[in-house]
Short mmCIF file of C-alpha atoms in Angstrom, two decimals:
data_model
loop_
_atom_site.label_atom_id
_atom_site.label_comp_id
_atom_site.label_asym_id
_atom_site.label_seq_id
_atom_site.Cartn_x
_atom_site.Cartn_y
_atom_site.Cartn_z
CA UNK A 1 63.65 155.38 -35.36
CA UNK A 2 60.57 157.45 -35.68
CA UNK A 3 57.99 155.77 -37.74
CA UNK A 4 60.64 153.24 -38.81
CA UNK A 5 64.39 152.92 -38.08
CA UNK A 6 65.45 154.82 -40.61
CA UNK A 7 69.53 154.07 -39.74
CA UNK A 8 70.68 156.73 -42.85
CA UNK A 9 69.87 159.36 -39.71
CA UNK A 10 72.22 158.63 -37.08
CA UNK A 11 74.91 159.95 -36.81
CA UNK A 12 77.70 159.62 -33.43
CA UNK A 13 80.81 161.49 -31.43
CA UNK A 14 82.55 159.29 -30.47
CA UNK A 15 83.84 160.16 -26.90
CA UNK A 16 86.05 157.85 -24.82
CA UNK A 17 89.26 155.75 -26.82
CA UNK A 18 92.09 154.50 -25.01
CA UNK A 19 95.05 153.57 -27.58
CA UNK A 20 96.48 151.01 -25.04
CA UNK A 21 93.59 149.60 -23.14
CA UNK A 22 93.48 147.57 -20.28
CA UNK A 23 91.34 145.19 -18.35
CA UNK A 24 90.52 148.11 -16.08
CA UNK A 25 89.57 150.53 -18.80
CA UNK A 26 86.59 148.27 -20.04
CA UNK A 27 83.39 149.80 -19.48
CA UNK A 28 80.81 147.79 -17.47
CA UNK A 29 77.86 149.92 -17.39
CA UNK A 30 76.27 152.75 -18.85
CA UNK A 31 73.57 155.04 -17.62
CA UNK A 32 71.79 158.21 -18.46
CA UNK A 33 70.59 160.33 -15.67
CA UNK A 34 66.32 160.77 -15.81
CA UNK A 35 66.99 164.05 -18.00
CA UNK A 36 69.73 162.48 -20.13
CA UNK A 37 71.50 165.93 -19.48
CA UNK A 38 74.29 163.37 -17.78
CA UNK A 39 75.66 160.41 -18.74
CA UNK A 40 77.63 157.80 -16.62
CA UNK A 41 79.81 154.98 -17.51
CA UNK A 42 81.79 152.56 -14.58
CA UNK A 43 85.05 150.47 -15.77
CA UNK A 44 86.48 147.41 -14.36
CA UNK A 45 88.92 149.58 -12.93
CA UNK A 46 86.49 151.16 -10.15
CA UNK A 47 86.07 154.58 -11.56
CA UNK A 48 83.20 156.39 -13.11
CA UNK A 49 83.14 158.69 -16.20
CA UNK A 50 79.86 161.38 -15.76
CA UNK A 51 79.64 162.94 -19.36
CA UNK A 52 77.21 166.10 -19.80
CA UNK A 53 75.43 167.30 -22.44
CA UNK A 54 76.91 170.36 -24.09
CA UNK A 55 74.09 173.39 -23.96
CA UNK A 56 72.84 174.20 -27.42
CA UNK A 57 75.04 177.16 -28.86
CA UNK A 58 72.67 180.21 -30.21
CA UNK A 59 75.29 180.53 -33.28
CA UNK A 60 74.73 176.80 -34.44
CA UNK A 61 70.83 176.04 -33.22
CA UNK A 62 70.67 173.06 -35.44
CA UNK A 63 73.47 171.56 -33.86
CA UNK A 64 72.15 169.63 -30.75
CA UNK A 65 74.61 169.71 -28.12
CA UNK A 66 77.37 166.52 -27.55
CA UNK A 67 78.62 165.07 -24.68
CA UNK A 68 81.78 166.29 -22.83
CA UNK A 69 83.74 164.88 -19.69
CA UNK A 70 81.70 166.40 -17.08
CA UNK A 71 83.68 164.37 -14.02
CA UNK A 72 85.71 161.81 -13.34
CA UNK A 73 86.05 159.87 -10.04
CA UNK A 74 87.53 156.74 -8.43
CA UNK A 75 84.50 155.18 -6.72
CA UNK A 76 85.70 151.45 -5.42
CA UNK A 77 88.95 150.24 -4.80
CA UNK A 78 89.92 146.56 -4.75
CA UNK A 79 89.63 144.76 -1.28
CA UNK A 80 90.11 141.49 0.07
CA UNK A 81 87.86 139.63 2.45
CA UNK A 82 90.06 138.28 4.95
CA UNK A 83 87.61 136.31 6.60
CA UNK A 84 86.69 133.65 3.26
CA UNK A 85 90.35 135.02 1.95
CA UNK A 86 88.59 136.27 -0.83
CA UNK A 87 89.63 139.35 -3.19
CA UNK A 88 86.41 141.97 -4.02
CA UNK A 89 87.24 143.34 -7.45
CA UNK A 90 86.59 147.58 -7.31
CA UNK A 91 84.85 146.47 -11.10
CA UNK A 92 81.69 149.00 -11.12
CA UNK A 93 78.11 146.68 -11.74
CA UNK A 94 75.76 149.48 -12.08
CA UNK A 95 75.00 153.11 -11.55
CA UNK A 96 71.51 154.64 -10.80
CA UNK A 97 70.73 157.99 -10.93
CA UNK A 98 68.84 159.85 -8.26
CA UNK A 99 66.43 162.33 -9.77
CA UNK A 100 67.34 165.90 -9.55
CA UNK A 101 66.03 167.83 -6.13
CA UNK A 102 68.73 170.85 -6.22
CA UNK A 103 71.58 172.10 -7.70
CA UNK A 104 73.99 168.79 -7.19
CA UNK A 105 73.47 165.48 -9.08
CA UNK A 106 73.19 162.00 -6.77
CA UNK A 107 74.08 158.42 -8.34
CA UNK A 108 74.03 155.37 -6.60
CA UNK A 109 77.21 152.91 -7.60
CA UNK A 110 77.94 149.17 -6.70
CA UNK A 111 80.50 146.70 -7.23
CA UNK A 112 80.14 143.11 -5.68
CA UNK A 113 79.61 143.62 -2.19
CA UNK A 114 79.38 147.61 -1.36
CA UNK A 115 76.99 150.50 -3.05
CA UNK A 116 78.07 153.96 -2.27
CA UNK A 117 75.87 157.32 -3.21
CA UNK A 118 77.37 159.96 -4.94
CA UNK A 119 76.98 163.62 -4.87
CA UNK A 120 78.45 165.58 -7.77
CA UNK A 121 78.26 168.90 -7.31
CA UNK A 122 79.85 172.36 -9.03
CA UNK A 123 81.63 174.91 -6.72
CA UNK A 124 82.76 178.07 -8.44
CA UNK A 125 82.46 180.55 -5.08
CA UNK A 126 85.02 179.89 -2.09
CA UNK A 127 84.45 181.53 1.30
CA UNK A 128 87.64 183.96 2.43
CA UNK A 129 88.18 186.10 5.50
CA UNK A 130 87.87 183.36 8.43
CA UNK A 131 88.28 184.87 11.78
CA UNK A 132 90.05 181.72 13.58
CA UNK A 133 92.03 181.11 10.49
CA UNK A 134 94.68 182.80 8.45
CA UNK A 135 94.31 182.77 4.60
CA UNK A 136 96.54 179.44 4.31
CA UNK A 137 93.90 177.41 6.68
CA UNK A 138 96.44 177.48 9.81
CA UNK A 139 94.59 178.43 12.96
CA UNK A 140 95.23 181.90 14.53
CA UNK A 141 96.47 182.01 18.08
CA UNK A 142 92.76 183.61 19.72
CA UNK A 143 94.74 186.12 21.73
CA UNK A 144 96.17 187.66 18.53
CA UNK A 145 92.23 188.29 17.38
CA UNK A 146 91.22 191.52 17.91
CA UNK A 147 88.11 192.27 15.69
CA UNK A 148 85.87 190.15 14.16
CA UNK A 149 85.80 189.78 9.98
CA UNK A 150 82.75 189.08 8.39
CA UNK A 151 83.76 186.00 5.34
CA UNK A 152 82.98 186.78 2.13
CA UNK A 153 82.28 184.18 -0.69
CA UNK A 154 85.10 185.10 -3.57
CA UNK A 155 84.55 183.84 -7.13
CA UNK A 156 87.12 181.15 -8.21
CA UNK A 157 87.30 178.64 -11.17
CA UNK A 158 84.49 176.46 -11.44
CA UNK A 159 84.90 172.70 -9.83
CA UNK A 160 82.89 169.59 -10.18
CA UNK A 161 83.32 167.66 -6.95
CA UNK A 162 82.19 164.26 -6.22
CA UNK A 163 81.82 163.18 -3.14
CA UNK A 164 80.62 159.52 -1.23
CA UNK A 165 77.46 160.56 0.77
CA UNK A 166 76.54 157.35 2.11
CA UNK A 167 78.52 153.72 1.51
CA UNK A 168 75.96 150.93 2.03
CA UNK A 169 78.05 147.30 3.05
CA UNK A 170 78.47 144.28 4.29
CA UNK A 171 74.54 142.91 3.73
CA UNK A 172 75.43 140.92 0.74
CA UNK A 173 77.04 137.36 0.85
CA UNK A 174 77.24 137.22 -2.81
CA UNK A 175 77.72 139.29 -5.62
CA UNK A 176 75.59 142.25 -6.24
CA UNK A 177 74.20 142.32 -9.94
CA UNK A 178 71.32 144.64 -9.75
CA UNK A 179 70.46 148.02 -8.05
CA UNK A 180 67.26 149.97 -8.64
CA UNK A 181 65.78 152.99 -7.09
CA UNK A 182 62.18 153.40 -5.96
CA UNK A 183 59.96 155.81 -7.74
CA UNK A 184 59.39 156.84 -3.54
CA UNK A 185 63.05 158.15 -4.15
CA UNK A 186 63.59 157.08 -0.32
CA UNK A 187 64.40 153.39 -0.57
CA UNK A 188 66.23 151.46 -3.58
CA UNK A 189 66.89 147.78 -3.63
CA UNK A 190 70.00 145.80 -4.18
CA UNK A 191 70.41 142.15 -5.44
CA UNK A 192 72.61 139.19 -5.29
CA UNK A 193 72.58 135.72 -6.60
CA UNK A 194 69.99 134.43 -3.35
CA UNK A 195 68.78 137.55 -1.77
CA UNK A 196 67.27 140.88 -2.66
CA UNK A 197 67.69 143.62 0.07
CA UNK A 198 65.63 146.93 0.65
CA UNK A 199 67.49 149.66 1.73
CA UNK A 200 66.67 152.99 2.96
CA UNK A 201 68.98 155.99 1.46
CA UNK A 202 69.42 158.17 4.52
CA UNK A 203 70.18 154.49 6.71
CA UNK A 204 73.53 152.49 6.05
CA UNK A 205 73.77 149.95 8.87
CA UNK A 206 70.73 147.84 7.82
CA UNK A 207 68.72 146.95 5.42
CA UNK A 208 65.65 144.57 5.43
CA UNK A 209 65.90 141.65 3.60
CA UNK A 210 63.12 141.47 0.88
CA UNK A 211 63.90 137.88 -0.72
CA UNK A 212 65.47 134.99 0.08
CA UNK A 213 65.66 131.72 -2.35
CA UNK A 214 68.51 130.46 -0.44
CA UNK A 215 67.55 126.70 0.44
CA UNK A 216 68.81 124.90 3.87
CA UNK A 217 70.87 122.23 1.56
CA UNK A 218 73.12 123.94 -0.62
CA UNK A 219 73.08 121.00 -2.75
CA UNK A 220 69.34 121.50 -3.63
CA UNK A 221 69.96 125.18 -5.00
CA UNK A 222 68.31 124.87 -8.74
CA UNK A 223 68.63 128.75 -9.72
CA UNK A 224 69.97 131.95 -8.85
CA UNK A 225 68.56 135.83 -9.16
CA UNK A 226 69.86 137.43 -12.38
CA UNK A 227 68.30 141.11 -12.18
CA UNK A 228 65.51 142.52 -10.27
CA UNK A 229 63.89 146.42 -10.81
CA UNK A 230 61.50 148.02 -9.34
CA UNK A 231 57.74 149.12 -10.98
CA UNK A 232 58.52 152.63 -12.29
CA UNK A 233 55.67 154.32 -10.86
CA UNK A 234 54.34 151.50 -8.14
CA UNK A 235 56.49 151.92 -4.83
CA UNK A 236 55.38 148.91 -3.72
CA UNK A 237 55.98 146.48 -6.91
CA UNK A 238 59.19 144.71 -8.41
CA UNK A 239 60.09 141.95 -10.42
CA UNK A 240 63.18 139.98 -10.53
CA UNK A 241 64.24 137.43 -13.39
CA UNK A 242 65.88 133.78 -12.81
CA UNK A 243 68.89 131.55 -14.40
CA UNK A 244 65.72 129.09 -15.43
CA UNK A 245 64.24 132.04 -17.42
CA UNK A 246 61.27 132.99 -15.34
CA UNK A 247 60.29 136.56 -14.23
CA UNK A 248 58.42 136.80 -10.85
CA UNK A 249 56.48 140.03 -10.30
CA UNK A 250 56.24 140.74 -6.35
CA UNK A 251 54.12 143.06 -3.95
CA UNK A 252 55.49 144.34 -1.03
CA UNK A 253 52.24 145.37 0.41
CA UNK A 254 51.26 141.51 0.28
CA UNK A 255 54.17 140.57 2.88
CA UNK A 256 56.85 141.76 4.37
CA UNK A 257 59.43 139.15 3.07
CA UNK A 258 58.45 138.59 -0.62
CA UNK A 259 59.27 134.81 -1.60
CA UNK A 260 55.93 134.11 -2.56
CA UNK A 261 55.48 136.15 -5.74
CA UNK A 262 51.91 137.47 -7.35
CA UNK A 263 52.90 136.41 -10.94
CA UNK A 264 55.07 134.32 -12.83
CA UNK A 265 55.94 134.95 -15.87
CA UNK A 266 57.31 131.83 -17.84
CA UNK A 267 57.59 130.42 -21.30
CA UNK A 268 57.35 126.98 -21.85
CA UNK A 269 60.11 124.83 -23.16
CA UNK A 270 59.18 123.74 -26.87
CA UNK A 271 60.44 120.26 -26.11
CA UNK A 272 61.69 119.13 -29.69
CA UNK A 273 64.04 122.16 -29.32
CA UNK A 274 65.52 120.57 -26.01
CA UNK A 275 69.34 120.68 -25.91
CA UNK A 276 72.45 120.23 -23.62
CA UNK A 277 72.60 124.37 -24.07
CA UNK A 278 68.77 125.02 -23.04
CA UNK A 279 69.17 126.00 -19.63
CA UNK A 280 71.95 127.93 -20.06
CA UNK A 281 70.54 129.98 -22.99
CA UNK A 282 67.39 130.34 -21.01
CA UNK A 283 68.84 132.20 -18.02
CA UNK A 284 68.10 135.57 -17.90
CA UNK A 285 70.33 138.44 -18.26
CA UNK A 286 68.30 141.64 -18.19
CA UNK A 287 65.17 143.02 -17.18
CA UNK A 288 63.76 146.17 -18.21
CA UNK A 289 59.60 147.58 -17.10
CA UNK A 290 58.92 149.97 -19.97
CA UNK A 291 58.67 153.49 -18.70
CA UNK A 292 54.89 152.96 -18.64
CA UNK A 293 54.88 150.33 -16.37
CA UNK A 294 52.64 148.17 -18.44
CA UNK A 295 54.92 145.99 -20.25
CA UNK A 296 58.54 144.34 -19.41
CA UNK A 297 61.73 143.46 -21.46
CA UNK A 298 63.58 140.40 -20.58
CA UNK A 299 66.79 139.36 -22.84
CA UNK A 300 68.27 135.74 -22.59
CA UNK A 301 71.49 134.24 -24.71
CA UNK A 302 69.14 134.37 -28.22
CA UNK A 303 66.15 136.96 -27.92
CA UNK A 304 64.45 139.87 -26.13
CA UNK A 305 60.84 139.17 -25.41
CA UNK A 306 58.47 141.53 -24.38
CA UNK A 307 55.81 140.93 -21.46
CA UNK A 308 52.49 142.05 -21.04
CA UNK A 309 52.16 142.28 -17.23
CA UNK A 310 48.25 141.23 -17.66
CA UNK A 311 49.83 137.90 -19.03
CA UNK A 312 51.41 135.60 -17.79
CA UNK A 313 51.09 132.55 -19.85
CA UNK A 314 53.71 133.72 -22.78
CA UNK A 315 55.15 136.82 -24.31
CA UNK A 316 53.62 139.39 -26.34
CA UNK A 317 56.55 139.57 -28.84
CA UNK A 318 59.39 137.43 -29.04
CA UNK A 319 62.81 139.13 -31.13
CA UNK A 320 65.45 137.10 -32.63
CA UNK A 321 68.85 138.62 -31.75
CA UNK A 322 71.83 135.99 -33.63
CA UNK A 323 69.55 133.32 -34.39
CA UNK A 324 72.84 132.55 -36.85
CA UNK A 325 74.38 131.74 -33.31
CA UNK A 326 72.27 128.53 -32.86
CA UNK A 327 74.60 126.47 -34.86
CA UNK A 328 77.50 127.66 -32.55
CA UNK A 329 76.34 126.99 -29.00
CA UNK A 330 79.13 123.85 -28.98
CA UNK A 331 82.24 126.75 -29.86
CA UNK A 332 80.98 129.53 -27.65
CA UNK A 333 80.11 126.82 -24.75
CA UNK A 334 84.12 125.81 -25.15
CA UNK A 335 85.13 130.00 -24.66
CA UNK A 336 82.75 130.68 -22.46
CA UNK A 337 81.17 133.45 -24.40
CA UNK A 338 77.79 131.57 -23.74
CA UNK A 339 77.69 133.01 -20.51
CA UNK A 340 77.85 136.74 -21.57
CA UNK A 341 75.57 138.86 -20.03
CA UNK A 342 73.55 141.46 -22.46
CA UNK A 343 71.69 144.31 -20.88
CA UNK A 344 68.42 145.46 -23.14
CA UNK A 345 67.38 149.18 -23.38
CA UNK A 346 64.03 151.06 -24.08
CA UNK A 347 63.63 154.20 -26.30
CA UNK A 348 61.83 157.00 -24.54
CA UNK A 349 58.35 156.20 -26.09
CA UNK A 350 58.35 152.04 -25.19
CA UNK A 351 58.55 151.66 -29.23
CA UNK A 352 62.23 150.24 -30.16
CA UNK A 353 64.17 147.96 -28.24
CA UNK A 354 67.84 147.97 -27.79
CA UNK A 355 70.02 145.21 -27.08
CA UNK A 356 74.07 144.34 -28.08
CA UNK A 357 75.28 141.39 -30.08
CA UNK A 358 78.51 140.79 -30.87
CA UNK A 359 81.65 141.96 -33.61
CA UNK A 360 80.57 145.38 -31.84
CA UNK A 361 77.00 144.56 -33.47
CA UNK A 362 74.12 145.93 -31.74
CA UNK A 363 70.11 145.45 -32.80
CA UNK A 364 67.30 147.61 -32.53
CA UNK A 365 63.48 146.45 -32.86
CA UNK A 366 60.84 148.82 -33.97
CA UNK A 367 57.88 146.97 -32.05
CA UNK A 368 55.30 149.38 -34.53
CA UNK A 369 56.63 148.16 -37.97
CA UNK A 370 58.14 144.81 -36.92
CA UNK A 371 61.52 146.07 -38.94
CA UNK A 372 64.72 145.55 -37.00
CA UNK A 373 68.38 146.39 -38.14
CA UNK A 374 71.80 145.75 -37.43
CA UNK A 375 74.40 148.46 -36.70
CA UNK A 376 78.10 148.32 -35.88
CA UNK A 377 79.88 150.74 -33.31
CA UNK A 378 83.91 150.33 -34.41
CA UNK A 379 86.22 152.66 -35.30
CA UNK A 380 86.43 151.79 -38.23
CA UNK A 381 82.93 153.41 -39.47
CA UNK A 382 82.65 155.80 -36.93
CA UNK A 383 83.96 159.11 -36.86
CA UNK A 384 82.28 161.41 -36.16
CA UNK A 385 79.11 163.06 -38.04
CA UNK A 386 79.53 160.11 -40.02
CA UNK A 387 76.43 158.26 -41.23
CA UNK A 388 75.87 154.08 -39.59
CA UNK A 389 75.24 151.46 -42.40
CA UNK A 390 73.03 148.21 -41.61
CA UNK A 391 75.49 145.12 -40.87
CA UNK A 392 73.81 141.47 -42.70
CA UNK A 393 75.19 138.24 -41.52
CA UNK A 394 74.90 135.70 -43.70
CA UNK A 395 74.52 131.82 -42.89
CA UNK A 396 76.10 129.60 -45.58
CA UNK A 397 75.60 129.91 -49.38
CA UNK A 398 76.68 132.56 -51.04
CA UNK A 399 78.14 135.70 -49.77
CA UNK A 400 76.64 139.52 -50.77
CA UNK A 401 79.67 142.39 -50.86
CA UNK A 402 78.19 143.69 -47.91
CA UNK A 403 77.43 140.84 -45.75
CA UNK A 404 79.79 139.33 -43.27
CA UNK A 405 80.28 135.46 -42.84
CA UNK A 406 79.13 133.85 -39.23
CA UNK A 407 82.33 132.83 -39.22
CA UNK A 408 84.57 135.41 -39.49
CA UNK A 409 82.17 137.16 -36.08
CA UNK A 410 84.80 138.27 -33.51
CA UNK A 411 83.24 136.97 -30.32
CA UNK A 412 85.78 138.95 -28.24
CA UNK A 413 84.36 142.10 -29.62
CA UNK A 414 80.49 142.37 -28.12
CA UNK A 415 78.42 144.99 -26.91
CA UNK A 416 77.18 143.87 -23.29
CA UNK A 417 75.82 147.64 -22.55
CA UNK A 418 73.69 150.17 -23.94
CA UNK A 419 71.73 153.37 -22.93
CA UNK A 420 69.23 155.41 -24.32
CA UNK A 421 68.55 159.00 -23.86
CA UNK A 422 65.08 159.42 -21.73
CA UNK A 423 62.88 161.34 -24.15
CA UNK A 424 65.30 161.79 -27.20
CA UNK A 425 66.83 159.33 -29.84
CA UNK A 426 70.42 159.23 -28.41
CA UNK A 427 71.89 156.00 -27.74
CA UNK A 428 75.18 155.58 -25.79
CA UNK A 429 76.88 152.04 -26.72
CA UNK A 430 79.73 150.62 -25.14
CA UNK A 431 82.25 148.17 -27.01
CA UNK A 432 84.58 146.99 -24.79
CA UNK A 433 86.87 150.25 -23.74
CA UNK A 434 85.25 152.70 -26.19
CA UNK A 435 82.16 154.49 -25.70
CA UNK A 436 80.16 155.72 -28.84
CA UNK A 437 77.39 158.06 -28.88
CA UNK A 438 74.89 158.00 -31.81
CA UNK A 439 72.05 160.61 -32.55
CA UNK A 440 69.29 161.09 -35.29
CA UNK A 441 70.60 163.01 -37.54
CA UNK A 442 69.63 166.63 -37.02
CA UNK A 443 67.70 168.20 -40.42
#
């Protein structure tokens, strides 16, 4: 994926595999930090997985370092709302990473209704000699004290802590699907289906509500907030996409409560392509500025489209992901699959796009070259140093040896979410409970 995606050069470790899997093992996001030295994953089950990058090893210098368990902590539990007698599932939405300021790490996590910030941090030193305590921590009766100890710091094994630093609640009424941080690094932003909230990260017990496209009636509610982030180097810009397939790009500097936006981004509906499925397959799932700020990714049910933010009127490029899938929309309507939620990814240099299909599928789009290619993250071709062959599928007529039928997908396998590595070509995929981690191929 240099000049072209060449996919002969990856190759992967493949890191996380759990031979009896549950619901609560199934990764639901993935996130490298802003050096991609770390990388997080959250599960259904609440708890989050912080991988780090091994250093490079003087004896093998060509070998680029993989990614080992770095920490492992339970960050939600399940809770019920006794109030609307509802049950909040510990399931982790998304992380974001803080960037670096000292020696610990900081990640913000959210589930439905609560984000909490993280501090991992490594201890290796512990402090010994207390004067009002005895070695085992019990406290020494004062009149026993006769001279005063100075502590010293004693080396011990090293420890990777993670602790909650803040726990931000109780300001959403519906489910949170979106958090981004501000490139101010003071304030981040959380969403739910109506309402977008600004928070401050020092302040927990309020946050100022930012948007609000709840109406009076209920009844008259048209669409709902997919995903909102924030300008990567603009502290006072954002844009959040829509279920009706529209991106609105807001300024906070224009007012304090943001419901009238500054653009709209919207494609027009080809109306001889008009369908029972068009509103649903319009709805987006993702959206993604590029790390120049200039351009935006949205994905919906069928494509990724890229946005020029000096445009309004239609997208720059438009990407087929399963066009094949067109024919289908009846079956996956009936399992609900249509309703899937794919994230869409970046490389470090705004050229190739990422996004997840399914039968573990995921596509990349070189935006240079116009070539795109299928890959497959299974078990089945992946161990490790091994080498990724393009997947074809084929749409009736005859069948190639290496082709696969669009009927024989397996729409219980898909890849909802991807990362890639800030300045490097690493990708981290997750299918289902596995993660995989695929890298050029090194000389």
């Amino acid at each position: 994926m240099d000049e072209e995606i060449d996919t002969r050069k990856i190759n992967n470790s493949f890191l996380r595999d759990h031979n009896y899997a549950t619901e609560a093992d199934i990764i639901s996001t993935v996130e490298f930090n802003p050096t991609g030295e770390l990388l997080a994953t959250g599960d259904k089950g609440g708890r989050v997985v912080v991988f780090q990058r091994e250093r490079e090893s003087k004896n093998q210098p060509h070998r680029r370092g993989e990614y080992n368990v770095y920490s492992t902590f339970q960050s939600h539990e399940p809770e019920f709302d006794y109030l609307k007698s509802l049950e909040i599932e510990e399931k982790i939405n998304k992380i974001r990473w803080l960037p670096q300021q000292n020696a610990a790490y900081f990640l913000l996590s959210t589930n439905d209704k609560t984000v909490k910030l993280w501090k991992v941090s490594e201890r290796d030193k512990r402090p010994e000699g207390y004067n009002l305590k005895d070695e085992d921590g019990r406290i020494r009766d004062p009149t026993t004290i006769t001279a005063l100890r100075v502590p010293v710091l004693q080396p011990m094994d090293l420890m990777v802590e993670a602790t909650p630093r803040r726990v931000f609640s109780n300001a959403h009424t519906y489910h949170i699907n979106s958090i981004s941080v501000n490139s101010d690094y003071e304030t981040y932003m959380s969403t739910d289906d109506l309402r977008i909230n600004l928070w401050n990260l020092e302040i927990t017990n309020r946050s100022f509500n930012i948007v609000d496209i709840k109406p009076t009636n209920m009844e008259e509610l048209t669409e709902v907030i997919t995903a909102a982030e924030f300008q990567p180097n603009q502290c006072n810009t954002f844009v959040y996409s829509s279920s009706k397939g529209s991106i609105r790009l807001c300024d906070m500097r224009a007012s304090a409560l943001c419901d009238n936006h500054s653009k709209l981004f919207e494609e027009p509906e080809d109306p001889s392509n008009r369908s029972f499925f068009s509103e649903i397959i319009s709805s987006i799932s993702d959206v993604k500025f590029s790390h120049s700020g200039r351009y935006l990714i949205t994905r919906d049910y069928l494509t990724v489209k890229v946005w020029d933010l000096n445009m309004e009127s239609k997208p720059l490029e438009t990407y087929q992901v399963h066009d094949y899938l067109r024919s289908k929309l009846c079956s996956l309507y009936e399992n609900d699959c249509i309703f899937d939620k794919f994230e869409c990814v970046w490389n470090g240099s705004d050229s190739v796009i990422m996004t997840g299909s399914y039968n573990n599928f995921f596509r990349m789009f070189d935006r240079n070259t116009k070539r795109d290619v299928t890959l497959e993250a299974s078990r089945e071709n992946s161990k490790p140093r091994a080498i990724l062959k393009p997947r074809k599928v084929c749409v009736g007529g005859k069948r190639r040896k290496d082709e696969i039928s669009v009927d024989s997908l397996d729409f219980s396998k898909k890849i909802l979410h991807t990362a890639w590595h800030p300045s490097e070509n690493i990708i981290a995929v997750a299918a289902t409970n596995n993660l995989y981690i695929f890298q050029d191929k090194v000389n």
